[in-house]
Coordinates of C-alpha atoms and ligand atoms in Angstrom, one line a residue:
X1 CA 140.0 144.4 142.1
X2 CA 143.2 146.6 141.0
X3 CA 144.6 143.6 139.8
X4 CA 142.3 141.9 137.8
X5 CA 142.6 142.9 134.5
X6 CA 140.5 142.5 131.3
X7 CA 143.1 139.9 130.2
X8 CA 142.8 138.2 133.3
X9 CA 139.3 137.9 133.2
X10 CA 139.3 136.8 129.3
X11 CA 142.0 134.0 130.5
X12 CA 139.5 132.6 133.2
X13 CA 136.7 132.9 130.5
X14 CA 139.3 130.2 128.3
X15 CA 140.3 128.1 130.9
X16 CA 136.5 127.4 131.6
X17 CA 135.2 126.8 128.4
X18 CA 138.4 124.3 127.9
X19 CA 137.0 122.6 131.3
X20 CA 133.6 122.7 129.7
X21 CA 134.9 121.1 126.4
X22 CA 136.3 118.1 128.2
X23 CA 133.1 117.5 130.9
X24 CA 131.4 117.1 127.8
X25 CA 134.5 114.6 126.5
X26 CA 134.9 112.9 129.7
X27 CA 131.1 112.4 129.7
X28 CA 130.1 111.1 126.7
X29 CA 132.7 108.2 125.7
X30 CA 132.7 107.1 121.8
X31 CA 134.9 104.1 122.8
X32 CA 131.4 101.7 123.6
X33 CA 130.0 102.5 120.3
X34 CA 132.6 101.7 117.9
X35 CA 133.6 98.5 119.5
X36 CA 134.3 95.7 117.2
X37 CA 132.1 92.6 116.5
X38 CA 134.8 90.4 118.1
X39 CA 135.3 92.5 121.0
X40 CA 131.1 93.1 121.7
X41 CA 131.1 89.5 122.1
X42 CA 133.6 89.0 124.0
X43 CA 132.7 91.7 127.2
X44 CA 128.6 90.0 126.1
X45 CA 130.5 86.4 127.3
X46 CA 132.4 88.1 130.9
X47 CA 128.9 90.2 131.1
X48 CA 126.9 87.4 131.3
X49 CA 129.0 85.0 133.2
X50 CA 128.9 87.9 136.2
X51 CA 124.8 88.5 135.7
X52 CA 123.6 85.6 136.0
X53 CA 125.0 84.3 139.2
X54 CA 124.3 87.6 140.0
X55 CA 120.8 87.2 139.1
X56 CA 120.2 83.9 140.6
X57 CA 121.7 85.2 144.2
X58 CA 119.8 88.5 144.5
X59 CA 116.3 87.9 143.4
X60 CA 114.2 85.6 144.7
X61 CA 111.8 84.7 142.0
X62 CA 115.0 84.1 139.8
X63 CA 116.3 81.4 141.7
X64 CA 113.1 79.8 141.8
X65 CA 112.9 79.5 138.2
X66 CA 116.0 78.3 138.2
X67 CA 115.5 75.8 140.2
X68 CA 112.1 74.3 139.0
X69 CA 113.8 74.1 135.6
X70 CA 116.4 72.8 137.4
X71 CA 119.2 74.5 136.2
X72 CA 122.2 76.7 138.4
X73 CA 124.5 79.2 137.5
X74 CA 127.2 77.2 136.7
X75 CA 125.4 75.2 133.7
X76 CA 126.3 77.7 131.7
X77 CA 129.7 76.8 130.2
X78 CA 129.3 78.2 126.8
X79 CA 127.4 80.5 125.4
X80 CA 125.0 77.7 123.7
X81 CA 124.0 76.6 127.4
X82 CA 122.2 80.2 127.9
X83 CA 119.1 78.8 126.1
X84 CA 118.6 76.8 129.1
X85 CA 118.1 79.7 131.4
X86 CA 114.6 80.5 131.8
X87 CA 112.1 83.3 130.6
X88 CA 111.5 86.5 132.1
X89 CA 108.1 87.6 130.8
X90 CA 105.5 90.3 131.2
X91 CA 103.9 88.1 134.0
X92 CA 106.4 87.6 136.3
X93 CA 106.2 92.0 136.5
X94 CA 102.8 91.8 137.4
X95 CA 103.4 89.0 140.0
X96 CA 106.2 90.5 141.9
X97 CA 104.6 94.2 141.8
X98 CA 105.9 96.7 142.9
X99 CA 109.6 95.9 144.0
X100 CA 109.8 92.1 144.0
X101 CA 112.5 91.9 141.7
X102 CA 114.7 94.2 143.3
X103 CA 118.2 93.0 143.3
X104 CA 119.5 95.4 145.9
X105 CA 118.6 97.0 149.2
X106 CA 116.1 100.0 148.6
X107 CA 118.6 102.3 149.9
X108 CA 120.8 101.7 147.1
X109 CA 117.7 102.8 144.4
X110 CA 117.9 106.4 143.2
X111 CA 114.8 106.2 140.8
X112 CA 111.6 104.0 139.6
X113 CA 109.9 104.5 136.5
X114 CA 106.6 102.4 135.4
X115 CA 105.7 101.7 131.9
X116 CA 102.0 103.2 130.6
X117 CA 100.7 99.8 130.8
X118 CA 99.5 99.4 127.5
X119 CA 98.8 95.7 127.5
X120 CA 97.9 95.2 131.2
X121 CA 99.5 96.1 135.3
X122 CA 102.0 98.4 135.0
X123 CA 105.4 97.6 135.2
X124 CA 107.3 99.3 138.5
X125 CA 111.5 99.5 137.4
X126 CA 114.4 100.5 139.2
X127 CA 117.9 102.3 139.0
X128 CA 120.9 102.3 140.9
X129 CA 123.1 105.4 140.0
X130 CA 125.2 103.4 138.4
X131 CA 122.0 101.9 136.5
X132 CA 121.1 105.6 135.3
X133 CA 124.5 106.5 134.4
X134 CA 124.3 103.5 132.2
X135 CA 120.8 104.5 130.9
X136 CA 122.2 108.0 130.3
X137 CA 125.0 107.2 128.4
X138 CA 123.2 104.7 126.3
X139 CA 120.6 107.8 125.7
X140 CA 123.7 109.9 124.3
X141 CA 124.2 107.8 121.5
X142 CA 120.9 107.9 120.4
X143 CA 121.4 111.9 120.1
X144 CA 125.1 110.8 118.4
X145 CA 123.8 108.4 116.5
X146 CA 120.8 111.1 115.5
X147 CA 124.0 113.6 114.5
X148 CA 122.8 116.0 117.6
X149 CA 125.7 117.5 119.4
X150 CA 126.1 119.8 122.1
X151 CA 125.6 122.5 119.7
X152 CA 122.2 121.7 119.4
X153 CA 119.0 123.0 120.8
X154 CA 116.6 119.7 121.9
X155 CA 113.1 120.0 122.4
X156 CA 111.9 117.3 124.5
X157 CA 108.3 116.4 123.9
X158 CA 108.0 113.2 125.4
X159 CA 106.1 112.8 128.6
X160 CA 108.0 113.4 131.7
X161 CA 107.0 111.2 134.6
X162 CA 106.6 107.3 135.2
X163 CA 107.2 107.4 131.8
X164 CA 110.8 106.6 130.9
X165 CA 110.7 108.4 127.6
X166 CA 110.5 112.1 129.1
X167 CA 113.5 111.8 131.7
X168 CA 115.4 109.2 129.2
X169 CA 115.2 111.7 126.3
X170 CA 116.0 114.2 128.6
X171 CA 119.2 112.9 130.5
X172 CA 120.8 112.1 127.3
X173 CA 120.1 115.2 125.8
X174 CA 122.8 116.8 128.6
X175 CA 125.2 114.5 128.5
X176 CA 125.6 115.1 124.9
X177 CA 125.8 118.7 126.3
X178 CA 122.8 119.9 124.1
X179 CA 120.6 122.7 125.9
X180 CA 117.1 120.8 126.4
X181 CA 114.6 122.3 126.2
X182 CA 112.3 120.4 128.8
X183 CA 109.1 120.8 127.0
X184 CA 107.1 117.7 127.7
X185 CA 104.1 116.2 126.1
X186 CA 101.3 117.8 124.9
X187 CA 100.0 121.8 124.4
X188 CA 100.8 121.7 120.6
X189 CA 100.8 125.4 120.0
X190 CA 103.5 126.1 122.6
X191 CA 105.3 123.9 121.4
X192 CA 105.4 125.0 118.2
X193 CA 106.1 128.6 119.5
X194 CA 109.1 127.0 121.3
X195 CA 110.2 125.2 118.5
X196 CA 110.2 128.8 116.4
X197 CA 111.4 131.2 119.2
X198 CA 114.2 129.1 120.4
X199 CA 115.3 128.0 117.1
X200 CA 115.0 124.3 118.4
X201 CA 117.3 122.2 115.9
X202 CA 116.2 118.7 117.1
X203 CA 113.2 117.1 118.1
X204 CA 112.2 113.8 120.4
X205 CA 108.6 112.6 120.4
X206 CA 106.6 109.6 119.3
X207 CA 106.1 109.4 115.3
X208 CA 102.3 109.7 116.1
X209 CA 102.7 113.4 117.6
X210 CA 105.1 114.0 115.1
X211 CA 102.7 113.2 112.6
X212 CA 100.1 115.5 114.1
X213 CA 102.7 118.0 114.3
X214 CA 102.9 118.3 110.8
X215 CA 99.2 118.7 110.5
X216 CA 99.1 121.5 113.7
X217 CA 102.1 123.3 112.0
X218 CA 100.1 124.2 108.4
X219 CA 97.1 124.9 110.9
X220 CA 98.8 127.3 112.7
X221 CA 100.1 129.1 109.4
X222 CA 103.4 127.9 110.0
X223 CA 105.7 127.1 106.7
X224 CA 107.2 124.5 108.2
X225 CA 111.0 124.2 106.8
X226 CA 111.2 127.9 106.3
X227 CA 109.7 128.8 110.2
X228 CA 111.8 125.9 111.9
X229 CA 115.3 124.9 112.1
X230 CA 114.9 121.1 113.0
X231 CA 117.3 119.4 111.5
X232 CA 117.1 115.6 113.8
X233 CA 113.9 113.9 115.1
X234 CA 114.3 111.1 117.7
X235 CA 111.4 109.1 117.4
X236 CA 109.9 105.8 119.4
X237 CA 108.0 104.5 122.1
X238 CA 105.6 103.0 119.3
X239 CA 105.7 100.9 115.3
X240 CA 105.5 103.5 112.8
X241 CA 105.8 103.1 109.2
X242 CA 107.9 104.5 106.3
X243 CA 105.1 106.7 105.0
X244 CA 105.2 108.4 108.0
X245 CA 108.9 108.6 108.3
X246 CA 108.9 110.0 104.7
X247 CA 105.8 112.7 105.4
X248 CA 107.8 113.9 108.7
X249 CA 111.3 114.4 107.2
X250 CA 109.4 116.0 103.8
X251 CA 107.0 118.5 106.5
X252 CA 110.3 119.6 108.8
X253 CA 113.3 118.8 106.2
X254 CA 114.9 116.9 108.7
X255 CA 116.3 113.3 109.6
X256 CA 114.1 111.1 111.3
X257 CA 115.6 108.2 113.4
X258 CA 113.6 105.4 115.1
X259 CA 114.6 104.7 118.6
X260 CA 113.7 101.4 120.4
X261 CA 113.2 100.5 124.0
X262 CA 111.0 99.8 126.9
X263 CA 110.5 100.4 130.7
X264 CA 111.6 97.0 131.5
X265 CA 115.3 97.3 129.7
X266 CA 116.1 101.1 131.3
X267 CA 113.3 102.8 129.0
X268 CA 114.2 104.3 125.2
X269 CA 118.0 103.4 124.3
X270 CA 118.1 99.9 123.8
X271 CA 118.4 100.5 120.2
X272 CA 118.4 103.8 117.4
X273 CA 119.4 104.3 113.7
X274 CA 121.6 106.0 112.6
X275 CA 122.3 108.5 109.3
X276 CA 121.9 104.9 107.2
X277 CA 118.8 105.0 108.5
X278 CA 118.7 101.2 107.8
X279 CA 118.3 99.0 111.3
X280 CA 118.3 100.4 114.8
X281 CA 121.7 99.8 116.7
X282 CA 121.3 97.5 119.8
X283 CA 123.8 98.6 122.1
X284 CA 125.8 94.8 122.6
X285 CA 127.7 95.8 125.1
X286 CA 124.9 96.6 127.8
X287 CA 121.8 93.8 126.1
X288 CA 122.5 90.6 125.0
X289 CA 119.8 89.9 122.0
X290 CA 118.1 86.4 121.2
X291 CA 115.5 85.9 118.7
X292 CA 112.8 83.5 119.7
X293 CA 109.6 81.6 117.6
X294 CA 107.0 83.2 119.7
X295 CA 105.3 79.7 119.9
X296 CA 108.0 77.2 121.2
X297 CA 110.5 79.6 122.5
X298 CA 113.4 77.8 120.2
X299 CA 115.9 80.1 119.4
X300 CA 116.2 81.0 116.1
X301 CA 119.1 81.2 113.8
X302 CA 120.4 84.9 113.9
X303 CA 118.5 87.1 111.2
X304 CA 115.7 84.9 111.0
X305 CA 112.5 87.0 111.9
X306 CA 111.3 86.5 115.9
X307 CA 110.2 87.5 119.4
X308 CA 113.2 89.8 120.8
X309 CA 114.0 88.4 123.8
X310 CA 116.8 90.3 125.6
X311 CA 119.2 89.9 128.5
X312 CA 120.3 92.8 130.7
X313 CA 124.2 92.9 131.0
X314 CA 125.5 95.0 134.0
X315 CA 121.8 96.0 135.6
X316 CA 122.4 96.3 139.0
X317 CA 118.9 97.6 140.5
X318 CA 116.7 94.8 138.6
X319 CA 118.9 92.1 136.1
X320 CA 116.6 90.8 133.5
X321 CA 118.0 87.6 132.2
X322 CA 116.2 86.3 128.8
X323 CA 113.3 89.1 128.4
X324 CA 110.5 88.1 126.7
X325 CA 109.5 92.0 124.3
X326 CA 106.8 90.3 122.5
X327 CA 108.0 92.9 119.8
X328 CA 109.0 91.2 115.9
X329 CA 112.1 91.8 114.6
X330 CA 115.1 90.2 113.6
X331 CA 118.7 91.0 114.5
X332 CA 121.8 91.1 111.8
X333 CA 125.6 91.3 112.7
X334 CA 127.2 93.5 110.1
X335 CA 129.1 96.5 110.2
X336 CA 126.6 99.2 109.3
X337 CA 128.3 101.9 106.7
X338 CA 128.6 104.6 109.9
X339 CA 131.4 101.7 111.4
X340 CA 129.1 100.9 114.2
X341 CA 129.4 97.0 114.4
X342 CA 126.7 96.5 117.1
X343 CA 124.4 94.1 116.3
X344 CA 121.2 95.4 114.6
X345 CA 117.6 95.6 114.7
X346 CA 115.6 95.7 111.8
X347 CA 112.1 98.0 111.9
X348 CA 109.8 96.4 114.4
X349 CA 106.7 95.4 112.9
X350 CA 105.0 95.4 115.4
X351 CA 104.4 93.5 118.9
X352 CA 102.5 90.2 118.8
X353 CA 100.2 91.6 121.3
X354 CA 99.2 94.4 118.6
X355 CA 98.6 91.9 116.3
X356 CA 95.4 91.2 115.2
X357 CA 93.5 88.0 114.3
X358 CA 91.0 88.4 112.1
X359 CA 88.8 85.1 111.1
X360 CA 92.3 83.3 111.1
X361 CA 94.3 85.7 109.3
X362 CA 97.0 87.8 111.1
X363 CA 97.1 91.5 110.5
X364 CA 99.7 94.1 111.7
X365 CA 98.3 98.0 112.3
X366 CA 101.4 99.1 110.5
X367 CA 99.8 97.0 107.6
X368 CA 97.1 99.4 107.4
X369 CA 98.5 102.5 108.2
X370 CA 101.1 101.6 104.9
X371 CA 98.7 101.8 102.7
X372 CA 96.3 104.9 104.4
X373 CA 99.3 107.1 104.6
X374 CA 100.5 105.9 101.0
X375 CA 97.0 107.5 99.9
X376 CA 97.4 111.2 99.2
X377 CA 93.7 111.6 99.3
X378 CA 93.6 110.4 103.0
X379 CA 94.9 112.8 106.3
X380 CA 97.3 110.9 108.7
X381 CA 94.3 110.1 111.7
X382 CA 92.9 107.2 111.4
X383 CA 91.2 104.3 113.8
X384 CA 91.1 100.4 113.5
X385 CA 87.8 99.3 114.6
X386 CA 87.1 95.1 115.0
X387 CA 84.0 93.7 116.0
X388 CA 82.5 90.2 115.7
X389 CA 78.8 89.1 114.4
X390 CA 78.6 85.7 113.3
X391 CA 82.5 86.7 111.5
X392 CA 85.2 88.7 112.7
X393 CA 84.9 92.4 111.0
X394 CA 87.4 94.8 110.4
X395 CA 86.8 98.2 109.9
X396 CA 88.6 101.6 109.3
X397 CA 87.8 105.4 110.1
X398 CA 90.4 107.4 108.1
X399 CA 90.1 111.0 107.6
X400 CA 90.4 112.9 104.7
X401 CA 92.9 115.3 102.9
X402 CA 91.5 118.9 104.3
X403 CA 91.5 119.7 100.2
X404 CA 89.5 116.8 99.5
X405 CA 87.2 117.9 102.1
X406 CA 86.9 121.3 100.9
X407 CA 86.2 119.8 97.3
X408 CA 82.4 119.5 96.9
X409 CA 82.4 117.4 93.8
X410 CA 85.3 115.0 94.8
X411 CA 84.0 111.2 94.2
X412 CA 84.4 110.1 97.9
X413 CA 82.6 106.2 96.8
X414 CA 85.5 106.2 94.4
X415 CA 88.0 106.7 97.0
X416 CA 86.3 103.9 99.3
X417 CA 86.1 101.5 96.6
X418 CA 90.2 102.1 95.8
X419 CA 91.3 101.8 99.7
X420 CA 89.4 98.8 100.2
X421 CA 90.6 97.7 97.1
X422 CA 94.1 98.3 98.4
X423 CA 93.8 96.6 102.0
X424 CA 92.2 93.7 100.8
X425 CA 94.9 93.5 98.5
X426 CA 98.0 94.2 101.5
X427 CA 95.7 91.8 104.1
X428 CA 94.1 89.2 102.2
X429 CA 91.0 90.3 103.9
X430 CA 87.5 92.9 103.6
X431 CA 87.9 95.6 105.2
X432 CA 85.1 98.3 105.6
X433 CA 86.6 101.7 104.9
X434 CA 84.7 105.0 106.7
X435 CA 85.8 108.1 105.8
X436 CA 85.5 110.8 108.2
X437 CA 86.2 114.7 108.4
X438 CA 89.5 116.3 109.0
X439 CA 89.9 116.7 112.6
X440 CA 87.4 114.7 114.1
X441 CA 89.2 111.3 115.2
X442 CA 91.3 111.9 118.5
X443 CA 95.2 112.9 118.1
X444 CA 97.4 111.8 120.7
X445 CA 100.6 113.6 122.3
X446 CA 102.0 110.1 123.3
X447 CA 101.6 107.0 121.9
X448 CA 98.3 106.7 119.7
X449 CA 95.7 104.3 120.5
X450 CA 94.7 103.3 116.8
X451 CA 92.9 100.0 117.6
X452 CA 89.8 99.4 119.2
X453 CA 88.7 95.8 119.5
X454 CA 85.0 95.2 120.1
X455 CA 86.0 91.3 120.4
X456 CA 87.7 91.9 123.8
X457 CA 85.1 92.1 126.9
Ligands
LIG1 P1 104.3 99.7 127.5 O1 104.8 98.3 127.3 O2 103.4 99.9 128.6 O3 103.8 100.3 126.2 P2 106.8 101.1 127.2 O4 106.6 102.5 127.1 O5 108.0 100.6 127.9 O6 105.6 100.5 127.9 O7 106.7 100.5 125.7 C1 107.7 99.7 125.1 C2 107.1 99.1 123.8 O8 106.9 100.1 122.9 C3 108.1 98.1 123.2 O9 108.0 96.9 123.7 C4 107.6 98.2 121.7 O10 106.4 97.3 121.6 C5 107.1 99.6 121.6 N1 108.2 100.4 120.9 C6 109.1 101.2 121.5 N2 109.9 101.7 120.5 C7 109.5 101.3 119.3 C8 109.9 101.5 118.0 N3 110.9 102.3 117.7 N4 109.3 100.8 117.0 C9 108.2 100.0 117.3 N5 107.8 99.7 118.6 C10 108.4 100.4 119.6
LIG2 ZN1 125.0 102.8 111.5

């Protein structure tokens, strides 16, 4: 060891961390994100001329659509033509279950995932390496988008599993060269511990837990901005609305971003906000979005409000051509004030299978949680309860404010009277209000279940 010197030693110590600089450069490319309009739709055009013949030729139940609406391949000259390619829809995952739409040989599959199966069978997806490298990277700049870097400490408190959002969230985090910390759904006082010992500066969960989480911190005598040092919160999986946005970022004094996905296109990463904070980047380069009327299935004009209906550009594992979401949005083309020109996603609503039909009239959940969580005399829990005798009846448990509970002469009729007053005025309909006790309705670490409908044998 006689020659190996100090200054040797502090020269290797250099040389690696250079090494380590560049992985982390070589890894996460900025070039995809920053593309120009022109340019997005130009590799969407050569994407889609390779997928869908590549489509048509490696899964079976895509050819036969194909050819009972008898179109091929080559029909597609221009990129008004693609309208004539047909649906992929939520059906045809249940009909080919498990691996039926498998585009390559099983030995060239390095991972499924299935989605939790919130409206029906779940859905069984696959991934090629290349397939998860492309997932990865599409996770990264979420966390760039979100302003997380590899300085950051991420705690990861999305479920790890069949669920895409705990490995998704979790894969990103590295490539952005953060150190995760692999946390994982549920056991709310560790994770607050973790969140305070480790100094965690950014957080990914569903808005729903993060919600809660602003509730379990006061429990816990935690002072929220002083104890922790989040400064980013990735949040998605599920709608959420403003008021929650606005309660999170007030609780933890950080920036809350909405991310977008689903199982069926990779998992979370098809779309996030940035700082703007106004639309959720879809990443044109890898998804090719179309906005539908939910009814007839004609294409809409672009930033007229629709189904999302999405096409899978370099999938290897399982190409989606023309995805039905069922989710509501619409989709605008404009450089966004960060310089990202990828096309963009305003808030989603909601998904048409949430939505409810009340005696003819349509209502959206996030409809009623605007104007609960815009109620400071309310808590954040609340349940949406429809049952039918003679009429269709909607009805909402909310809990109260913990002060308002601890307040023996506070005029609770009052409070009814305004919040009924309030989401007749938002839904054009009665609605029964119940208010219940802090604590009592359930709390979710994953998505929330806020709707129970009595209607539905
Ligand atoms: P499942 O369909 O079984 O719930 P997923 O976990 O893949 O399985 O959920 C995807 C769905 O979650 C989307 O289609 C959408 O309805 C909803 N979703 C995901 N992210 C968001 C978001 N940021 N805002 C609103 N809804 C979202
Ligand atoms: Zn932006």
């Amino acid at each position: 060891m006689r020659g190996f010197s100090r200054k040797n030693y502090t020269i290797i110590l250099y040389i690696e961390s250079v090494i380590t600089a560049k992985k982390v450069m070589f890894l996460f490319d900025k070039k995809n994100q920053m593309l120009k309009t022109e340019e997005i739709k130009k590799l969407q055009w050569q994407r889609l001329k390779k997928i869908i013949p590549y489509a048509y030729k490696n899964v079976p139940d895509i050819m036969k659509k194909f050819n009972e609406a008898n179109v091929k391949p080559e029909d597609v000259k221009k990129i008004e033509d693609f309208a004539k390619i047909p649906f992929t829809t939520k059906d045809d995952f249940a009909a080919n279950y498990p691996f039926g739409l498998m585009a390559v040989s099983r030995d060239k599959v390095v991972r499924i995932h299935a989605s939790s199966g919130t409206t029906g069978k779940s859905k069984v997806v696959y991934y090629t390496q290349k397939d998860v490298d492309t997932w990865t990277d599409l996770m990264a700049r979420l966390y760039d988008c979100a302003g997380v870097t590899n300085k950051d400490i991420v705690q990861n408190m999305y479920g790890y599993g069949l669920f895409t959002g705990g490995l998704g969230f979790h894969y990103g985090a590295e490539r952005i060269g953060a150190m995760v910390v692999p946390a994982a759904a549920g056991n709310t006082k560790r994770q607050l511990t973790l969140m305070k010992d480790f100094g965690t500066t950014a957080i990914a969960c569903t808005p729903s837990y993060a919600v809660y989480l602003c509730e379990a911190a006061r429990v816990e005598g935690y002072n929220p901005k002083e104890d922790f040092k989040v400064k980013a919160g990735l949040f998605g999986a599920e709608p959420w609305s403003e008021e929650a946005r606005t309660k999170i970022q007030d609780t933890f004094g950080l920036k809350a971003i909405d991310c977008y996905g689903m199982s069926e296109l990779y998992g979370p990463g098809v779309a996030a906000e940035c700082q703007e904070q106004n639309g959720l980047h879809a990443w044109g380069d890898q998804f090719y979005l179309e906005t539908i009327n939910p009814d007839t299935g004609e294409v809409l004009e672009p930033g007229k409000e629709g189904e999302l209906v999405v096409t899978m550009l370099t999938r290897e594992a399982m190409p989606i051509l023309r995805y039905r979401t069922r989710d509501l949005s619409r989709v605008v083309w404009e450089e966004c004030g960060c310089g990202r020109c990828h096309p963009r996603i305003m808030r989603i609503k909601g998904r048409s299978d949430d939505m409810l039909i009340i005696g003819g009239v349509n209502v959206f959940p996030s409809q009623i949680e605007h104007v609960l969580m815009q109620t400071p005399e309310l808590g954040d829990q609340y349940q949406i309860i429809v049952t039918h005798d003679k009429l269709d009846k909607l009805h909402v448990q909310v809990e109260i404010a913990p002060d308002i509970a601890a307040n023996k002469y506070f005029d609770l009729k009052k409070l009814v009277e305004k919040v009924e007053r309030d989401l007749l005025s938002i839904l054009s309909i009665h609605t029964t209000v119940e208010l219940v006790q802090p604590g009592t309705l359930p709390r979710s670490d994953g998505k929330a279940k806020r709707i129970i409908d009595k209607r539905k044998k």
